[in-house]
Coordinates of C-alpha atoms and ligand atoms in Angstrom, one line a residue:
X1404 CA -80.2 -247.2 89.6
X1405 CA -78.1 -244.8 87.5
X1406 CA -75.4 -243.0 89.5
X1407 CA -75.7 -239.4 90.5
X1408 CA -72.4 -237.6 90.1
X1409 CA -71.2 -234.5 91.9
X1410 CA -69.0 -231.5 91.3
X1411 CA -65.5 -231.4 92.8
X1412 CA -65.3 -228.1 94.7
X1413 CA -63.0 -227.0 97.6
X1414 CA -61.6 -230.5 97.9
X1415 CA -64.9 -232.3 98.2
X1416 CA -67.4 -234.0 95.9
X1417 CA -70.5 -231.9 96.4
X1418 CA -74.0 -231.7 95.0
X1419 CA -74.9 -228.5 93.1
X1420 CA -76.6 -225.7 95.0
X1421 CA -79.2 -225.6 92.2
X1422 CA -80.2 -229.2 93.1
X1423 CA -80.7 -229.7 89.3
X1424 CA -79.2 -232.5 87.3
X1425 CA -79.1 -233.5 83.6
X1426 CA -78.9 -237.0 82.2
X1427 CA -75.9 -238.4 80.3
X1428 CA -77.0 -241.1 77.8
X1429 CA -75.2 -243.3 75.4
X1430 CA -75.6 -241.8 71.9
X1431 CA -75.4 -245.3 70.3
X1432 CA -78.3 -246.5 72.5
X1433 CA -80.2 -243.8 74.3
X1434 CA -81.9 -246.4 76.6
X1435 CA -78.5 -246.7 78.3
X1436 CA -78.4 -244.0 81.0
X1437 CA -74.8 -243.5 82.2
X1438 CA -75.7 -241.2 85.1
X1439 CA -77.1 -237.9 86.3
X1440 CA -74.7 -234.9 86.5
X1441 CA -75.0 -231.5 88.2
X1442 CA -76.6 -228.7 86.2
X1443 CA -74.6 -226.1 88.2
X1444 CA -75.3 -222.5 88.5
X1445 CA -73.4 -219.3 89.4
X1446 CA -73.1 -220.1 93.1
X1447 CA -71.3 -223.4 92.4
X1448 CA -68.9 -221.6 90.1
X1449 CA -68.3 -218.9 92.7
X1450 CA -67.5 -221.5 95.3
X1451 CA -65.1 -223.2 92.9
X1452 CA -63.3 -220.0 92.0
X1453 CA -63.0 -219.0 95.7
X1454 CA -61.3 -222.3 96.5
X1455 CA -59.2 -222.3 93.3
X1456 CA -57.9 -218.8 94.4
X1457 CA -56.6 -220.4 97.6
X1458 CA -55.3 -223.4 95.5
X1459 CA -53.4 -221.0 93.3
X1460 CA -51.5 -219.5 96.2
X1461 CA -50.2 -222.9 97.3
X1462 CA -49.8 -224.6 93.9
X1463 CA -47.9 -221.7 92.3
X1464 CA -45.3 -222.0 95.0
X1465 CA -44.6 -225.6 94.3
X1466 CA -41.4 -225.7 92.1
X1467 CA -42.2 -226.3 88.4
X1468 CA -40.2 -229.6 88.3
X1469 CA -42.2 -230.9 91.2
X1470 CA -45.4 -229.9 89.5
X1471 CA -44.1 -231.8 86.5
X1472 CA -43.6 -234.9 88.6
X1473 CA -47.2 -234.9 89.6
X1474 CA -48.2 -234.6 85.9
X1475 CA -45.9 -237.5 85.1
X1476 CA -47.8 -239.6 87.7
X1477 CA -51.1 -238.5 86.0
X1478 CA -49.6 -239.8 82.7
X1479 CA -48.7 -243.1 84.4
X1480 CA -52.3 -243.4 85.8
X1481 CA -53.7 -242.7 82.4
X1482 CA -51.6 -245.6 81.0
X1483 CA -52.9 -247.8 83.8
X1484 CA -56.5 -246.9 83.1
X1485 CA -56.4 -246.4 79.3
X1486 CA -58.8 -249.2 78.4
X1487 CA -61.3 -248.5 81.2
X1488 CA -61.4 -244.8 80.3
X1489 CA -61.6 -245.5 76.5
X1490 CA -64.6 -247.8 77.1
X1491 CA -66.4 -245.3 79.3
X1492 CA -65.6 -242.6 76.8
X1493 CA -67.1 -244.6 73.9
X1494 CA -70.2 -245.2 76.0
X1495 CA -70.9 -241.5 76.5
X1496 CA -69.4 -240.0 73.3
X1497 CA -70.0 -242.7 70.7
X1498 CA -66.8 -242.8 68.7
X1499 CA -65.3 -246.2 68.2
X1500 CA -62.9 -247.8 70.7
X1501 CA -59.8 -247.4 68.5
X1502 CA -60.5 -243.7 68.6
X1503 CA -61.2 -243.3 72.3
X1504 CA -58.0 -245.2 73.0
X1505 CA -56.3 -242.7 70.7
X1506 CA -58.0 -239.9 72.7
X1507 CA -56.6 -241.2 76.0
X1508 CA -53.2 -241.6 74.3
X1509 CA -53.2 -237.9 73.4
X1510 CA -53.8 -237.2 77.1
X1511 CA -50.9 -239.5 78.1
X1512 CA -48.6 -237.7 75.6
X1513 CA -49.7 -234.3 76.8
X1514 CA -49.0 -235.3 80.4
X1515 CA -45.5 -236.5 79.7
X1516 CA -44.8 -233.4 77.6
X1517 CA -46.0 -231.3 80.5
X1518 CA -43.9 -233.2 82.9
X1519 CA -40.7 -232.5 80.9
X1520 CA -41.7 -228.9 80.5
X1521 CA -41.4 -228.6 84.3
X1522 CA -37.6 -228.7 83.9
X1523 CA -37.6 -226.1 81.0
X1524 CA -40.2 -223.4 81.2
X1525 CA -37.4 -221.2 79.8
X1526 CA -37.1 -217.5 80.2
X1527 CA -34.3 -215.5 78.6
X1528 CA -31.1 -214.0 80.0
X1529 CA -29.9 -211.2 77.7
X1530 CA -27.1 -208.7 78.0
X1531 CA -28.0 -205.3 79.4
X1532 CA -27.1 -202.2 77.5
X1533 CA -25.5 -200.9 80.7
X1534 CA -22.4 -202.1 82.6
X1535 CA -22.9 -204.1 85.8
X1536 CA -26.6 -204.6 85.2
X1537 CA -28.4 -207.9 84.8
X1538 CA -31.4 -208.4 82.5
X1539 CA -33.6 -211.4 82.3
X1540 CA -37.2 -212.6 81.8
X1541 CA -39.0 -215.5 83.4
X1542 CA -42.4 -217.0 83.2
X1543 CA -44.9 -216.6 86.1
X1544 CA -48.2 -218.3 86.6
X1545 CA -51.3 -216.1 86.1
X1546 CA -54.0 -217.3 88.5
X1547 CA -57.2 -219.3 88.2
X1548 CA -57.7 -220.7 84.6
X1549 CA -61.3 -221.3 83.5
X1550 CA -61.5 -224.1 81.0
X1551 CA -64.6 -224.9 78.8
X1552 CA -64.2 -228.0 76.8
X1553 CA -66.3 -229.7 74.0
X1554 CA -67.7 -233.2 73.5
X1555 CA -65.6 -234.6 70.6
X1556 CA -62.4 -235.2 72.5
X1557 CA -63.7 -235.8 76.0
X1558 CA -60.2 -236.5 77.5
X1559 CA -57.6 -235.1 75.1
X1560 CA -58.9 -231.6 74.9
X1561 CA -59.3 -231.1 78.7
X1562 CA -55.7 -232.4 79.1
X1563 CA -54.5 -230.0 76.3
X1564 CA -55.7 -227.1 78.5
X1565 CA -55.4 -228.5 82.0
X1566 CA -51.9 -229.9 82.0
X1567 CA -50.1 -226.9 80.7
X1568 CA -52.2 -224.6 82.9
X1569 CA -51.2 -226.6 85.9
X1570 CA -47.6 -227.1 84.9
X1571 CA -47.3 -223.3 84.7
X1572 CA -48.6 -223.0 88.3
X1573 CA -52.2 -221.9 87.7
X1574 CA -55.1 -223.5 89.4
X1575 CA -58.0 -224.8 87.2
X1576 CA -61.8 -224.6 87.2
X1577 CA -63.1 -226.9 84.4
X1578 CA -66.6 -227.1 83.0
X1579 CA -66.7 -230.0 80.5
X1580 CA -69.3 -230.4 77.9
X1581 CA -72.6 -231.6 79.3
X1582 CA -72.6 -234.3 76.7
X1583 CA -69.4 -236.1 78.0
X1584 CA -69.1 -235.3 81.8
X1585 CA -68.1 -238.7 82.9
X1586 CA -64.7 -238.7 81.2
X1587 CA -63.5 -235.5 83.0
X1588 CA -64.9 -236.9 86.2
X1589 CA -62.5 -239.9 85.8
X1590 CA -59.7 -237.6 84.9
X1591 CA -60.1 -235.5 88.0
X1592 CA -60.1 -238.6 90.1
X1593 CA -56.7 -239.5 88.6
X1594 CA -55.3 -236.0 89.2
X1595 CA -56.2 -236.4 92.9
X1596 CA -54.8 -239.9 93.0
X1597 CA -51.5 -238.5 91.5
X1598 CA -51.2 -236.1 94.4
X1599 CA -52.4 -232.8 93.0
X1600 CA -53.4 -230.5 95.9
X1601 CA -57.2 -230.7 95.8
X1602 CA -57.8 -226.9 95.6
X1603 CA -55.7 -226.7 92.5
X1604 CA -58.5 -228.5 90.5
X1605 CA -62.2 -227.7 90.6
X1606 CA -64.8 -229.5 88.4
X1607 CA -68.1 -227.8 87.8
X1608 CA -70.5 -229.7 85.6
X1609 CA -73.3 -227.9 83.8
X1610 CA -74.4 -226.0 80.7
X1611 CA -74.6 -222.4 79.6
X1612 CA -75.2 -220.9 83.1
X1613 CA -72.1 -222.4 84.6
X1614 CA -69.9 -221.6 81.6
X1615 CA -71.2 -218.0 81.4
X1616 CA -70.4 -217.4 85.1
X1617 CA -66.9 -218.8 84.7
X1618 CA -66.3 -216.4 81.8
X1619 CA -67.7 -213.5 83.7
X1620 CA -66.1 -214.2 87.1
X1621 CA -63.6 -211.4 88.0
X1622 CA -61.5 -214.0 89.8
X1623 CA -60.7 -215.9 86.6
X1624 CA -58.1 -214.0 84.5
X1625 CA -57.6 -216.7 81.9
X1626 CA -60.2 -218.5 79.8
X1627 CA -59.7 -221.2 77.3
X1628 CA -62.6 -222.4 75.1
X1629 CA -62.9 -225.0 72.4
X1630 CA -66.3 -225.1 70.7
X1631 CA -68.5 -223.3 68.1
X1632 CA -67.5 -220.1 66.5
X1633 CA -70.8 -218.5 67.6
X1634 CA -70.2 -219.3 71.3
X1635 CA -66.5 -218.3 71.0
X1636 CA -67.5 -214.9 69.6
X1637 CA -69.8 -214.3 72.6
X1638 CA -67.0 -215.4 75.0
X1639 CA -64.5 -213.2 73.1
X1640 CA -66.7 -210.1 73.5
X1641 CA -67.1 -210.7 77.2
X1642 CA -63.4 -211.4 77.8
X1643 CA -62.5 -208.3 75.8
X1644 CA -64.8 -206.2 78.0
X1645 CA -63.1 -207.7 81.1
X1646 CA -59.6 -207.6 79.8
X1647 CA -59.1 -211.4 80.2
X1648 CA -56.6 -213.5 78.4
X1649 CA -58.5 -215.8 76.1
X1650 CA -57.7 -218.8 73.9
X1651 CA -60.4 -219.7 71.3
X1652 CA -60.4 -222.9 69.2
X1653 CA -63.4 -223.0 67.0
X1654 CA -64.8 -224.1 63.7
X1655 CA -63.3 -225.5 60.5
X1656 CA -64.2 -226.2 56.9
X1657 CA -61.1 -228.2 56.1
X1658 CA -60.2 -229.3 52.5
X1659 CA -58.3 -232.1 51.1
X1660 CA -56.9 -231.4 47.6
X1661 CA -56.2 -234.4 45.4
X1662 CA -53.9 -233.6 42.4
X1663 CA -54.0 -235.7 39.2
X1664 CA -50.6 -237.2 40.0
X1665 CA -51.5 -238.3 43.5
X1666 CA -51.4 -241.8 44.8
X1667 CA -55.1 -242.4 44.6
X1668 CA -55.2 -245.5 46.9
X1669 CA -53.5 -243.4 49.6
X1670 CA -55.8 -240.5 49.0
X1671 CA -58.8 -242.9 49.3
X1672 CA -57.8 -244.2 52.7
X1673 CA -57.1 -240.7 53.8
X1674 CA -60.4 -239.2 52.8
X1675 CA -62.4 -242.0 54.5
X1676 CA -60.5 -241.4 57.7
X1677 CA -60.5 -237.6 57.5
X1678 CA -64.2 -237.2 56.6
X1679 CA -65.9 -240.0 58.5
X1680 CA -63.6 -240.7 61.4
X1681 CA -65.2 -239.5 64.6
X1682 CA -68.4 -239.4 62.5
X1683 CA -67.1 -236.1 61.1
X1684 CA -67.3 -234.5 64.5
X1685 CA -63.8 -233.0 64.6
X1686 CA -62.9 -229.4 64.0
X1687 CA -60.2 -230.8 61.9
X1688 CA -62.5 -233.1 59.9
X1689 CA -62.1 -233.2 56.1
X1690 CA -65.4 -231.7 55.1
X1691 CA -64.4 -230.6 51.6
X1692 CA -62.8 -232.8 49.0
X1693 CA -61.2 -230.9 46.0
X1694 CA -60.6 -233.3 43.1
X1695 CA -58.6 -232.5 40.0
X1696 CA -60.9 -232.8 37.0
X1697 CA -58.7 -235.5 35.4
X1698 CA -59.3 -237.9 38.3
X1699 CA -62.6 -236.5 39.5
X1700 CA -65.1 -239.1 38.2
X1701 CA -62.9 -242.1 38.7
X1702 CA -62.0 -241.2 42.2
X1703 CA -65.5 -240.2 43.2
X1704 CA -66.9 -243.6 42.1
X1705 CA -64.3 -245.5 44.1
X1706 CA -64.9 -243.2 47.1
X1707 CA -68.7 -243.8 47.0
X1708 CA -68.2 -247.5 46.9
X1709 CA -65.8 -247.5 49.9
X1710 CA -68.0 -245.1 51.9
X1711 CA -71.0 -247.5 51.4
X1712 CA -69.0 -250.3 53.0
X1713 CA -68.2 -248.4 56.2
X1714 CA -69.8 -250.2 59.1
X1715 CA -71.9 -248.1 61.4
X1716 CA -72.4 -249.3 65.0
X1717 CA -71.9 -249.2 68.7
X1718 CA -68.3 -248.1 69.0
X1719 CA -67.7 -250.7 71.7
X1720 CA -68.5 -253.6 69.3
X1721 CA -65.7 -255.1 67.2
X1722 CA -66.1 -254.2 63.6
X1723 CA -67.8 -250.9 64.1
X1724 CA -66.1 -248.1 62.0
X1725 CA -68.5 -245.2 62.3
X1726 CA -70.3 -244.4 65.6
X1727 CA -73.4 -242.2 66.1
X1728 CA -73.7 -238.4 66.3
X1729 CA -73.5 -237.0 69.7
X1730 CA -77.2 -236.2 70.1
X1731 CA -80.5 -235.5 68.4
X1732 CA -79.8 -231.9 67.7
X1733 CA -76.5 -232.9 65.9
X1734 CA -78.4 -235.3 63.7
X1735 CA -81.1 -232.7 63.0
X1736 CA -78.4 -230.3 61.9
X1737 CA -77.0 -232.9 59.5
X1738 CA -80.4 -233.5 58.1
X1739 CA -81.0 -229.8 57.6
X1740 CA -77.8 -229.6 55.6
X1741 CA -78.6 -232.6 53.5
X1742 CA -81.9 -230.8 52.6
X1743 CA -80.0 -227.7 51.8
X1744 CA -77.6 -229.6 49.6
X1745 CA -80.5 -231.1 47.6
X1746 CA -82.2 -227.6 47.4
X1747 CA -79.0 -226.1 46.0
X1748 CA -78.9 -228.7 43.3
X1749 CA -75.9 -230.6 44.5
X1750 CA -75.6 -234.3 43.5
X1751 CA -76.2 -236.7 46.4
X1752 CA -73.6 -239.4 45.6
X1753 CA -74.2 -241.6 48.6
X1754 CA -75.9 -241.6 52.0
X1755 CA -78.3 -238.8 52.8
X1756 CA -80.5 -240.7 55.3
X1757 CA -80.6 -242.5 58.6
X1758 CA -79.6 -246.1 58.5
X1759 CA -82.6 -248.5 58.3
X1760 CA -81.1 -251.3 60.4
X1761 CA -83.2 -252.0 63.5
X1762 CA -79.8 -252.6 65.3
X1763 CA -79.1 -248.8 65.0
X1764 CA -82.6 -247.7 65.8
X1765 CA -81.9 -246.4 69.3
X1766 CA -78.8 -244.3 68.5
X1767 CA -78.2 -241.0 66.6
X1768 CA -76.7 -242.7 63.6
X1769 CA -76.5 -241.2 60.1
X1770 CA -75.1 -242.6 56.9
X1771 CA -71.8 -241.4 55.6
X1772 CA -72.9 -238.9 53.0
X1773 CA -71.2 -237.4 50.0
X1774 CA -72.4 -234.5 47.8
X1775 CA -70.7 -233.7 44.5
X1776 CA -71.0 -230.8 42.1
X1777 CA -70.7 -228.1 44.7
X1778 CA -69.5 -224.6 43.8
X1779 CA -67.0 -222.9 46.1
X1780 CA -69.9 -220.7 47.4
X1781 CA -72.4 -223.5 48.0
X1782 CA -73.5 -223.5 51.6
X1783 CA -72.3 -227.1 52.0
X1784 CA -68.8 -225.9 50.8
X1785 CA -68.8 -222.9 53.2
X1786 CA -70.5 -223.9 56.5
X1787 CA -69.4 -226.2 59.2
X1788 CA -71.7 -229.2 59.6
X1789 CA -69.8 -231.3 62.2
X1790 CA -71.2 -234.6 60.9
X1791 CA -70.5 -237.3 58.3
X1792 CA -71.1 -235.1 55.3
X1793 CA -68.5 -234.6 52.7
X1794 CA -68.8 -231.9 49.9
X1795 CA -66.9 -232.6 46.7
X1796 CA -65.7 -229.8 44.4
X1797 CA -63.9 -230.1 41.0
X1798 CA -60.9 -228.0 40.1
X1799 CA -58.6 -227.6 37.1
X1800 CA -55.3 -226.2 38.5
X1801 CA -53.3 -226.1 41.7
X1802 CA -53.9 -222.3 41.8
X1803 CA -57.6 -222.8 41.6
X1804 CA -57.5 -225.4 44.4
X1805 CA -55.6 -223.0 46.6
X1806 CA -58.2 -220.2 46.0
X1807 CA -61.1 -222.6 46.8
X1808 CA -59.3 -223.8 50.0
X1809 CA -58.7 -220.2 51.1
X1810 CA -62.2 -219.0 50.2
X1811 CA -63.9 -219.8 53.5
X1812 CA -64.2 -218.0 56.8
X1813 CA -62.3 -220.7 58.7
X1814 CA -58.6 -221.7 58.6
X1815 CA -57.8 -224.7 60.7
X1816 CA -56.4 -227.6 58.6
X1817 CA -55.7 -228.5 55.0
X1818 CA -54.2 -231.3 53.0
X1819 CA -52.6 -231.9 49.6
X1820 CA -52.1 -235.2 47.9
X1821 CA -49.5 -235.1 45.2
X1822 CA -46.1 -236.6 44.2
X1823 CA -44.8 -233.3 43.1
X1824 CA -42.4 -231.9 45.7
X1825 CA -42.6 -228.4 44.4
X1826 CA -46.4 -228.3 44.8
X1827 CA -46.1 -229.8 48.3
X1828 CA -43.9 -226.9 49.4
X1829 CA -46.1 -224.3 47.6
X1830 CA -49.1 -225.8 49.5
X1831 CA -47.3 -225.3 52.8
X1832 CA -46.7 -221.7 51.9
X1833 CA -50.0 -220.8 50.2
X1834 CA -52.8 -222.7 52.0
X1835 CA -54.2 -220.2 54.5
X1836 CA -54.5 -222.6 57.5
X1837 CA -52.8 -223.2 60.9
X1838 CA -52.0 -226.8 59.8
X1839 CA -51.2 -228.3 56.3
X1840 CA -50.7 -232.0 55.7
X1841 CA -48.9 -233.4 52.7
X1842 CA -50.2 -236.9 51.7
X1843 CA -52.2 -237.2 54.9
X1844 CA -55.7 -236.2 55.7
X1845 CA -56.6 -233.0 57.7
X1846 CA -56.9 -234.8 61.1
X1847 CA -54.3 -236.2 63.4
X1848 CA -52.4 -233.3 64.9
X1849 CA -49.7 -234.5 67.3
X1850 CA -49.7 -233.4 71.0
X1851 CA -46.2 -231.9 71.0
X1852 CA -46.8 -229.5 68.1
X1853 CA -48.8 -226.2 68.3
X1854 CA -52.4 -226.7 67.3
X1855 CA -54.8 -224.0 66.0
X1856 CA -56.0 -222.1 63.0
X1857 CA -56.3 -218.7 61.4
X1858 CA -59.2 -216.5 60.5
X1859 CA -62.5 -217.4 62.3
X1860 CA -61.1 -220.6 63.6
X1861 CA -59.2 -219.0 66.5
X1862 CA -57.9 -215.8 68.0
X1863 CA -54.2 -216.3 67.4
X1864 CA -53.3 -218.6 70.2
X1865 CA -52.2 -222.2 69.8
X1866 CA -52.8 -225.3 72.0
X1867 CA -50.3 -228.1 72.3
X1868 CA -46.5 -228.0 71.9
X1869 CA -44.4 -225.3 73.4
X1870 CA -46.6 -222.4 72.5
X1871 CA -49.4 -223.2 74.9
X1872 CA -47.0 -222.6 77.8
X1873 CA -46.8 -219.0 76.8
X1874 CA -50.6 -218.7 76.9
X1875 CA -50.8 -220.0 80.5
X1876 CA -47.9 -217.9 81.8
X1877 CA -47.1 -214.3 82.1
X1878 CA -43.7 -213.0 81.1
X1879 CA -42.0 -211.0 83.7
X1880 CA -38.8 -209.1 83.1
X1881 CA -36.3 -208.4 85.9
X1882 CA -33.4 -206.0 85.9
X1883 CA -30.7 -205.9 88.7
X1884 CA -28.3 -203.0 88.6
X1885 CA -25.2 -203.9 90.7
X1886 CA -23.0 -200.9 89.7
X1887 CA -23.9 -198.9 92.8
X1888 CA -24.6 -195.8 90.7
X1889 CA -27.7 -194.5 88.9
X1890 CA -27.4 -195.7 85.4
X1891 CA -30.0 -194.2 83.1
X1892 CA -31.0 -196.6 80.3
X1893 CA -31.0 -195.1 76.8
X1894 CA -29.3 -192.0 78.1
X1895 CA -26.0 -192.8 80.0
X1896 CA -24.8 -195.4 77.6
X1897 CA -25.0 -193.5 74.3
X1898 CA -24.3 -189.9 75.4
Ligands
UN1_2334 C1 -60.7 -231.0 67.6 O1 -61.4 -231.6 66.8 O2 -61.1 -230.1 68.3 O3 -55.9 -233.4 64.9 C2 -59.3 -231.5 67.9 C3 -56.9 -234.0 65.3 C4 -57.0 -234.3 66.8 C5 -57.6 -233.1 67.5 C6 -58.8 -232.6 67.0 N1 -55.7 -234.6 67.3 O4 -57.8 -234.3 64.6

């Protein structure tokens, strides 16, 4: 019998008021049913927010270093359970074990970073313009944080949001992607084991109805969302209307630029990992490859051969390099784009269909696919596919490559392969993205550096590193006048 999971609301594991559930199946083998999870509605979210409001009152009074100590314990528990969580994560998400272990490691790093931030959380002390007056700023928690997370990093992305939100003293209501609910279920169990007051964390499973209520709920002043640009735009409109603080992390169409002087062996390893790691389902995935015309044909041939050797399979089996897509709709989308590529006259270099092996019949697998001959305005060079489809473009000069890189609506990550140090620095200046890599692919951001993009990828906020702590806290400025007289700022000091 598959297990029926519950929400975690008001300190208890509870069934949804809707009495509705959805199934969570293994994308590498859809006969493998992991469990049934609550398809929650507005009433469940309301109950979670009411309890989280209580939780906020208590948790925000716990000193920040003590909050950090609990997150340190969460990090230790993630270390203890790394292998177990990685295996369960591969089972529900599909990416290979090496990657789900990396996903847990990102959570561990984020926990330890958060723990150390508990002893910083700096404000400023600055001189007042008046005598005998003190002026300083400090950072206060905001309230209940509503977190909506995607399927592709089932543990890491929830931790990117949850740990800094908690460290700053907020309480959290999280609605994870309905494709990967089990991983966050395990994470919440660890938070409780580490000693987090139960009301500080609320887990509400579900789909659009639950997410929408969280965004609209007047008791949730902070929303953080990672997902599609279309959903992010709708959330942005709603949060604008309600004057909520909002962090959006959305689409990408990330390019790797390979110059004619590049180390081509290095670039080859980089593109295989950047384009086909996580089956292309990263917002940072390398989905455009810009090749200098002098190396274009040679490199493309080698790349096609290498891509054909990638081993698709169940991510829990040794030797698998590329897992399945997350669900049928994701594979349908890839197939639609492959048809568009053919219609637009692009050259299908390799892939372009489902694998034939009976071994892969029950999963949402799709061959690593490469199209060449794209123009900068081709749909495959403009639109996010979120699958194992790489679009290759040819360029003649560094300036042209920069123009092509910048000529899309997204601006998350970019990459340049070259041995020319001047070009490397020009790329860091001129590529219009939140992240630029030199001699490394577009994926692999580290947990202690700010993560995010420009243009339609985001709305100006960053996750990770020190910057996310500004998002989850409110700056308050305090003045104390100890002169015993009325001192009028901007008037008494300069008259
Ligand atoms: C995402 O796909 O939303 O840099 C995040 C990377 C990962 C995070 C990706 N550390 O590719």
